[in-house]
Coordinates of C-alpha atoms and ligand atoms in Angstrom, one line a residue:
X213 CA -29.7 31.8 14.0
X214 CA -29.0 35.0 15.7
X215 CA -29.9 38.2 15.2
X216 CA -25.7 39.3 15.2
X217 CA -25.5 36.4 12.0
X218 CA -28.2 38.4 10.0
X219 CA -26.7 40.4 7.5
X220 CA -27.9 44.4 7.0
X221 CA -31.7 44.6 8.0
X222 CA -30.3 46.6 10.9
X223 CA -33.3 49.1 11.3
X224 CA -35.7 46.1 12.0
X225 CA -33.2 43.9 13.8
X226 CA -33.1 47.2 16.2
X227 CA -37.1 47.3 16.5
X228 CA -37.3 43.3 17.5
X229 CA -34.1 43.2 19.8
X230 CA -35.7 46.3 22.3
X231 CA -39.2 44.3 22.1
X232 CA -37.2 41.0 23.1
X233 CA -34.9 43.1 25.8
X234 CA -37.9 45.0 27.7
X235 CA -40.3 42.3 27.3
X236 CA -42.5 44.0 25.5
X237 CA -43.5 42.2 22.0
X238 CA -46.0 43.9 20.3
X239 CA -49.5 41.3 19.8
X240 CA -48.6 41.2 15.9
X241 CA -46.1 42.1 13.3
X242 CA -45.9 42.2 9.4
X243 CA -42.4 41.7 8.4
X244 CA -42.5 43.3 4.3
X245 CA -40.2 41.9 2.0
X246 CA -39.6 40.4 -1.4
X247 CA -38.9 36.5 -1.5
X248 CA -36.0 34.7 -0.4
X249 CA -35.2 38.2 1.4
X250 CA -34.9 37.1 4.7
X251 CA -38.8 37.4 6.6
X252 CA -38.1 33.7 7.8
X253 CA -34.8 34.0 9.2
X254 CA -35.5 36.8 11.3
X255 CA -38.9 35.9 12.4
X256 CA -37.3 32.6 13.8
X257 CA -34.4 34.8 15.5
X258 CA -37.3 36.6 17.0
X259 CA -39.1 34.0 17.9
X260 CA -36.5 31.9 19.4
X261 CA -35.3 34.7 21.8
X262 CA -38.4 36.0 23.0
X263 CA -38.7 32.6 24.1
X264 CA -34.7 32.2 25.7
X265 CA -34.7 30.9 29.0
X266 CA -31.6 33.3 29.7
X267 CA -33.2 36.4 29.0
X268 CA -31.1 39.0 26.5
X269 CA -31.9 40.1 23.3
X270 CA -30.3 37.3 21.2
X271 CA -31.2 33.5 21.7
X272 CA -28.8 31.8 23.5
X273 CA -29.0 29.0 21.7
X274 CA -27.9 26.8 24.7
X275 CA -30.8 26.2 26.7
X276 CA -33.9 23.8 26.6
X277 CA -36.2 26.5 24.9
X278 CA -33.4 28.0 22.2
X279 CA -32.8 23.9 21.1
X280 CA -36.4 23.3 20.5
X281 CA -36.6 26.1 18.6
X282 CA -33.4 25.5 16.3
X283 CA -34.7 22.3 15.9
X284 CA -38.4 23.5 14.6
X285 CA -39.8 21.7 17.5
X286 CA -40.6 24.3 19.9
X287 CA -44.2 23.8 21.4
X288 CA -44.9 27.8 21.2
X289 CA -44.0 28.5 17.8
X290 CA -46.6 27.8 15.7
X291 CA -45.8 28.2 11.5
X292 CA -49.4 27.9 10.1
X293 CA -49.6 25.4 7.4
X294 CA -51.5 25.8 4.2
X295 CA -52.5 23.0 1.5
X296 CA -49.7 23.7 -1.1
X297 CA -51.1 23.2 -4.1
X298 CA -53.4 26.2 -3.0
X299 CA -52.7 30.1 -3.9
X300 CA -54.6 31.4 -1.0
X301 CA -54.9 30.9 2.8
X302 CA -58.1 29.6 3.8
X303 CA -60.5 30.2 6.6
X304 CA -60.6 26.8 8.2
X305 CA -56.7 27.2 8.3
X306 CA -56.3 30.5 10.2
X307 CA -59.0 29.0 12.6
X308 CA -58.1 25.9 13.4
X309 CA -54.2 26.9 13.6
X310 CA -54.6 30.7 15.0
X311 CA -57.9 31.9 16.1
X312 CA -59.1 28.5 18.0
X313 CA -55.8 27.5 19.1
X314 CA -54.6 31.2 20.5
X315 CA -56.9 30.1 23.5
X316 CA -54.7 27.2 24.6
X317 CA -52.2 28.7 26.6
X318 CA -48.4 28.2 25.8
X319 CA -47.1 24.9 27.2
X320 CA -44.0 25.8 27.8
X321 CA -42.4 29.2 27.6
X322 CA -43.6 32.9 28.2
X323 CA -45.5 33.8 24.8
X324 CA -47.0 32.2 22.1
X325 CA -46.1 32.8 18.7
X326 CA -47.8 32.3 15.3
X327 CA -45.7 32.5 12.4
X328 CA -47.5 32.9 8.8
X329 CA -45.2 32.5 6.2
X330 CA -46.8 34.1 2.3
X331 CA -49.2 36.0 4.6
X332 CA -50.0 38.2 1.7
X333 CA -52.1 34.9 0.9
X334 CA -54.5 34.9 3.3
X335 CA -57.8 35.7 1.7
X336 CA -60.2 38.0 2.8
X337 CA -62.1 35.5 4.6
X338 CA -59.4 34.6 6.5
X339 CA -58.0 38.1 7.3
X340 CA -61.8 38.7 8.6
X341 CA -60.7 35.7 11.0
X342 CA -57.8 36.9 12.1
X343 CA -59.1 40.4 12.8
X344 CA -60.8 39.2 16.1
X345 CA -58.0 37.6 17.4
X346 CA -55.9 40.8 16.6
X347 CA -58.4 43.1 17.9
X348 CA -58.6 41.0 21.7
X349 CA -55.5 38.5 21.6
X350 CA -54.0 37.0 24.9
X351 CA -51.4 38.6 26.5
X352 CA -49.2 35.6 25.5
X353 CA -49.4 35.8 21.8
X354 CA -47.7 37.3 19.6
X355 CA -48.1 37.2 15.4
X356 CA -45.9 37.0 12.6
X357 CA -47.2 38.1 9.0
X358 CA -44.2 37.6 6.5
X359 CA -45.7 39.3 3.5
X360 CA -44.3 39.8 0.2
X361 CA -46.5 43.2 0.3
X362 CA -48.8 44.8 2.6
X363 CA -51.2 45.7 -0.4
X364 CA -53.9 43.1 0.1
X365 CA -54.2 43.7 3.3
X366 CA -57.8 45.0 5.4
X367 CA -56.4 48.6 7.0
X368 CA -58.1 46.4 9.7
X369 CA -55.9 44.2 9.8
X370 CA -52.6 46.7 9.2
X371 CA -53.5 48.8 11.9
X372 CA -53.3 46.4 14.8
X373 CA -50.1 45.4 13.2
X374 CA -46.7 46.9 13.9
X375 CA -45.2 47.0 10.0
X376 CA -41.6 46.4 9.6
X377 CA -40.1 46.4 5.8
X378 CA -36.9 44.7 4.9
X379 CA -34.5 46.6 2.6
X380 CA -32.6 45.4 -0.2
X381 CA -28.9 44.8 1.2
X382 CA -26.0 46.9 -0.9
X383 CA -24.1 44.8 -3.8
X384 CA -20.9 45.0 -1.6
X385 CA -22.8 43.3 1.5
X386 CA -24.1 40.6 -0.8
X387 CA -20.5 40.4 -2.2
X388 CA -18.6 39.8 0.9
X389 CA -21.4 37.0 2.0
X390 CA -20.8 35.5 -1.5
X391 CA -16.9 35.5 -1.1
X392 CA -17.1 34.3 3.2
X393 CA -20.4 31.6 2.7
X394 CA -19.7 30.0 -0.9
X395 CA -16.0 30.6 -1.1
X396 CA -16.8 32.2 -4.3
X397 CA -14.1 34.3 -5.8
X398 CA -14.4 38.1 -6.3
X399 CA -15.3 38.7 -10.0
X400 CA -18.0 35.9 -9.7
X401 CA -19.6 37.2 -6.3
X402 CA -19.8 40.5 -8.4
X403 CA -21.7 38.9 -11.1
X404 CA -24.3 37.4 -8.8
X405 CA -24.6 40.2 -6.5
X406 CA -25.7 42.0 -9.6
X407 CA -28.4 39.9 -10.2
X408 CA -29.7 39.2 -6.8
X409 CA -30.1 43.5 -6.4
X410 CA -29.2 43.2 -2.3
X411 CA -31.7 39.9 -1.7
X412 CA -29.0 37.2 0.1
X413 CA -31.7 34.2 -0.6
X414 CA -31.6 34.7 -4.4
X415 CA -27.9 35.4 -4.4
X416 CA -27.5 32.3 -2.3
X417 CA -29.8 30.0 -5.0
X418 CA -27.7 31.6 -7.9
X419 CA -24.6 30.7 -6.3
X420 CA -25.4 27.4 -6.7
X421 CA -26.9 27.2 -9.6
X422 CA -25.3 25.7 -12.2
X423 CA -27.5 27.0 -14.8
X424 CA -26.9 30.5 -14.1
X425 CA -23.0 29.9 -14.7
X426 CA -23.5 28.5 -17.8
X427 CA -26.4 31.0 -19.1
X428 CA -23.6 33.6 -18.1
X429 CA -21.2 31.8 -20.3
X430 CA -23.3 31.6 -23.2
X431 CA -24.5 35.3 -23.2
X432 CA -20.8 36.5 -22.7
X433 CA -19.5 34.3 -25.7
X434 CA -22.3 35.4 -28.1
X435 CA -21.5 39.7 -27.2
X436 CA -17.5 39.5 -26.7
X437 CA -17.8 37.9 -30.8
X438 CA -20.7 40.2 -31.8
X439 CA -19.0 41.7 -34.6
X440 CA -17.4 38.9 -36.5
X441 CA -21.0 37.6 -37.3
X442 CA -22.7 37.4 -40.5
X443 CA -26.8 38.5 -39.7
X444 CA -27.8 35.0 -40.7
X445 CA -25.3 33.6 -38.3
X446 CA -26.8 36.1 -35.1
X447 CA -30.3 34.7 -36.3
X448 CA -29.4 31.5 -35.6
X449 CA -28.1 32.4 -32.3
X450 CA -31.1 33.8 -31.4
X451 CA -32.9 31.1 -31.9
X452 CA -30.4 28.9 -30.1
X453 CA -31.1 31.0 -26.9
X454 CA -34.7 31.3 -27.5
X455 CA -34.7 27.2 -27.8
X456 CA -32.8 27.1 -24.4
X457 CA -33.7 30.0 -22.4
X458 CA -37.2 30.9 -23.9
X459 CA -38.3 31.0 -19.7
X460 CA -36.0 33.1 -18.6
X461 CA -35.5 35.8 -21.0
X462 CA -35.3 38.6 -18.8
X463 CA -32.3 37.3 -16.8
X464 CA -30.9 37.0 -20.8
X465 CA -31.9 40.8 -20.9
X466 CA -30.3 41.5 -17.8
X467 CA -27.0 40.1 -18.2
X468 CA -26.6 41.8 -21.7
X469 CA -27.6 44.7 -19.5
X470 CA -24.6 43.7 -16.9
X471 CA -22.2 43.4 -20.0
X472 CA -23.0 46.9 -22.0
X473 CA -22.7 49.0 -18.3
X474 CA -19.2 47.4 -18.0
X475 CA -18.4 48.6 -21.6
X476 CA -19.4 51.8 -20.7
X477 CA -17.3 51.9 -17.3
X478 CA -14.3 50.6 -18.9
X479 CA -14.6 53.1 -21.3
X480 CA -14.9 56.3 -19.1
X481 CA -12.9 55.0 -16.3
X482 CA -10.3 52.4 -18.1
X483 CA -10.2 50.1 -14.6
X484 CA -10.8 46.5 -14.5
X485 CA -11.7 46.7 -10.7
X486 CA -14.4 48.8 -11.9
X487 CA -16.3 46.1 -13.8
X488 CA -18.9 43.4 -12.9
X489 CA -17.1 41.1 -15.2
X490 CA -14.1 41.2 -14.6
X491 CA -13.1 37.9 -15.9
X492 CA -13.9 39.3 -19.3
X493 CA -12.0 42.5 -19.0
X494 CA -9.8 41.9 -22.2
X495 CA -13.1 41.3 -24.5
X496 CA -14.9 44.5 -22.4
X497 CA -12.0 46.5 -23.1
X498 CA -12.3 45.2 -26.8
X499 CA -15.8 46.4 -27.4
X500 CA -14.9 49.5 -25.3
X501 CA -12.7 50.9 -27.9
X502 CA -14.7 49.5 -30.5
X503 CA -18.0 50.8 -29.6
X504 CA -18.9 54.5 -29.4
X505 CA -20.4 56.0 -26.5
X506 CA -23.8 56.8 -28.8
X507 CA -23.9 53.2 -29.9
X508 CA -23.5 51.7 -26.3
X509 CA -26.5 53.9 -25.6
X510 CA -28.3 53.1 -28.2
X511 CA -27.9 49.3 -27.2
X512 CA -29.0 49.6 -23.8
X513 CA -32.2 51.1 -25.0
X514 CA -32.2 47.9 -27.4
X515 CA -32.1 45.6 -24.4
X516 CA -35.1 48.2 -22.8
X517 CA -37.2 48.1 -25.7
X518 CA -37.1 44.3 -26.0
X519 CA -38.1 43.5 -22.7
X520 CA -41.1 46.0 -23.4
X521 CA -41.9 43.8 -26.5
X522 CA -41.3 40.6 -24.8
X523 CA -44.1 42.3 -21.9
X524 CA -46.4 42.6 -24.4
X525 CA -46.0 38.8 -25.1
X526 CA -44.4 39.4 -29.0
X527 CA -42.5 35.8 -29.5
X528 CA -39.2 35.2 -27.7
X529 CA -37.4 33.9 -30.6
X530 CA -38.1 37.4 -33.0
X531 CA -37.5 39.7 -30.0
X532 CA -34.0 38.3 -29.4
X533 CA -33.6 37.8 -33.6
X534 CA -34.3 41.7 -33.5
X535 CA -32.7 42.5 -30.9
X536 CA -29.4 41.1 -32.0
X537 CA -29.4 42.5 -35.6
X538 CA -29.6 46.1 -34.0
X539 CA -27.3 45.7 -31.5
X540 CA -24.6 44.9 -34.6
Ligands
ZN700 ZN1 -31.7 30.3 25.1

């Protein structure tokens, strides 16, 4: 992967590609950003073009060194390894994979580098560790923190560490990907891209989740016919959701969220092309007329109030049952 394939993330892209084109890597980095956002790629794009026998700021992905590294079996890249069923990084793990091995010099290209995926795991012990190799490392290495948040962290341990944050990518980046890498028509991409708020890994695992298609499905059936049910009939579909969602109420939430917006912008703007489902522009424009601007309002704040109550662990099943009634 190079950097030029990374979508967005153009500020830190900028900060690695002058380290990798003068030479000059700093001795460690935390890369900040929420999961599935995209720490990994670039730290390997990093990585493997520090390393490029060619020189550049991209790997070439031609020679010797750029093939071990596509291949995850480059000698100087290191990705420390922790016991999975464990929450925390321990001690003997930084050790024996950072702080004992960073004296071994690199056996085959310029640096050495240490990659710590979930590095806002490493316990306090361990960040202890760490702190003497950060505070007199060999020229050679160079360490990689991919953190879902600095907040754990010793100021220690953040000072010596140059502190790069990811940013969420914009719904039309995440679009475009969705419509070029799945082959994913428009109004669908639009869907996701609304879910995935600018993170390409989770857009990329919604994408292909079936689940999410048919969740989407249900939820869209059960608001376009809203008004034609009896209250005993919406009870009963709130318990059919609760039965088969009860995990993953809050994507419920936000898709009823998704759905109420799009009334609102059909409403004020009157423009298919406008909405986030557009498949469903004929029952959007539906509830559009039907539905007062007050009412629409009032339902959002439903949806907000519900996730409050479903926050402060009231049952699923009567949030939704609740819910429902007072959104009819
Ligand atoms: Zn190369």
């Amino acid at each position: 992967m190079k950097f030029s394939d990374i979508i967005g993330q153009d500020a830190v892209k900028a900060h690695l590609q002058r380290a990798v084109r003068l030479k000059q890597p700093s001795q460690a980095y935390i890369l900040e950003g929420e999961k599935l956002s995209g720490k990994k790629t670039l730290a390997n794009a990093f990585a493997a073009a520090l390393l490029c026998e060619r020189g550049g700021d991209e790997p070439c992905g031609e020679c010797h060194s750029c093939k071990m590294a596509a291949s995850g079996n480059h000698p100087d890249i290191i990705r420390v390894m922790r016991e999975k069923k464990s929450n925390e990084i321990k001690i003997g793990e930084i050790r024996t994979q950072v702080t004992e091995d960073v004296a071994v010099r690199p056996y085959y290209g310029p640096y050495k580098i240490y990659i710590i995926d979930e590095a806002e795991k490493i316990n306090l012990p361990s960040q202890n560790a760490l702190l003497k190799t950060l505070e007199d490392p060999p020229a050679y290495a160079v360490l990689l923190l991919l953190a879902t948040s600095m907040d754990g962290f010793l100021q220690t341990v953040l000072s010596r560490c140059i502190k790069l944050s990811l940013t969420p990518l914009s719904d039309v980046q995440v679009t475009g990907w969705l419509m070029r890498n799945e082959n994913m028509p428009e109004y669908e991409a639009k869907v996701i891209s609304a879910f995935a708020q600018g993170n390409l890994g989770k857009a990329g695992s919604l994408a292909e989740s079936e689940d999410f298609a048919q969740m989407r499905q249900t939820v869209v059936e059960l608001l376009a016919h809203m008004d034609d049910r009896a209250p005993d009939q919406l009870l009963a579909d709130a318990d059919a959701l609760d039965e088969a969602y009860r995990e993953r109420m809050t994507e419920i939430f936000d898709f009823f969220v998704i759905w109420y917006r799009d009334v609102l912008v059909y409403k004020a703007l009157e423009k298919k092309e406008a909405l986030t489902y557009q498949e469903d522009a004929y029952a959007i424009s539906q509830a559009a007329r039907r539905l007062s601007y007050r009412k629409l309002k009032a339902n959002l704040a439903a949806i907000a109030k519900a996730r409050e109550h479903l926050a402060e662990r009231v049952g699923s099943g009567r949030v939704m049952q609740q819910l429902l009634l007072e959104i009819r």
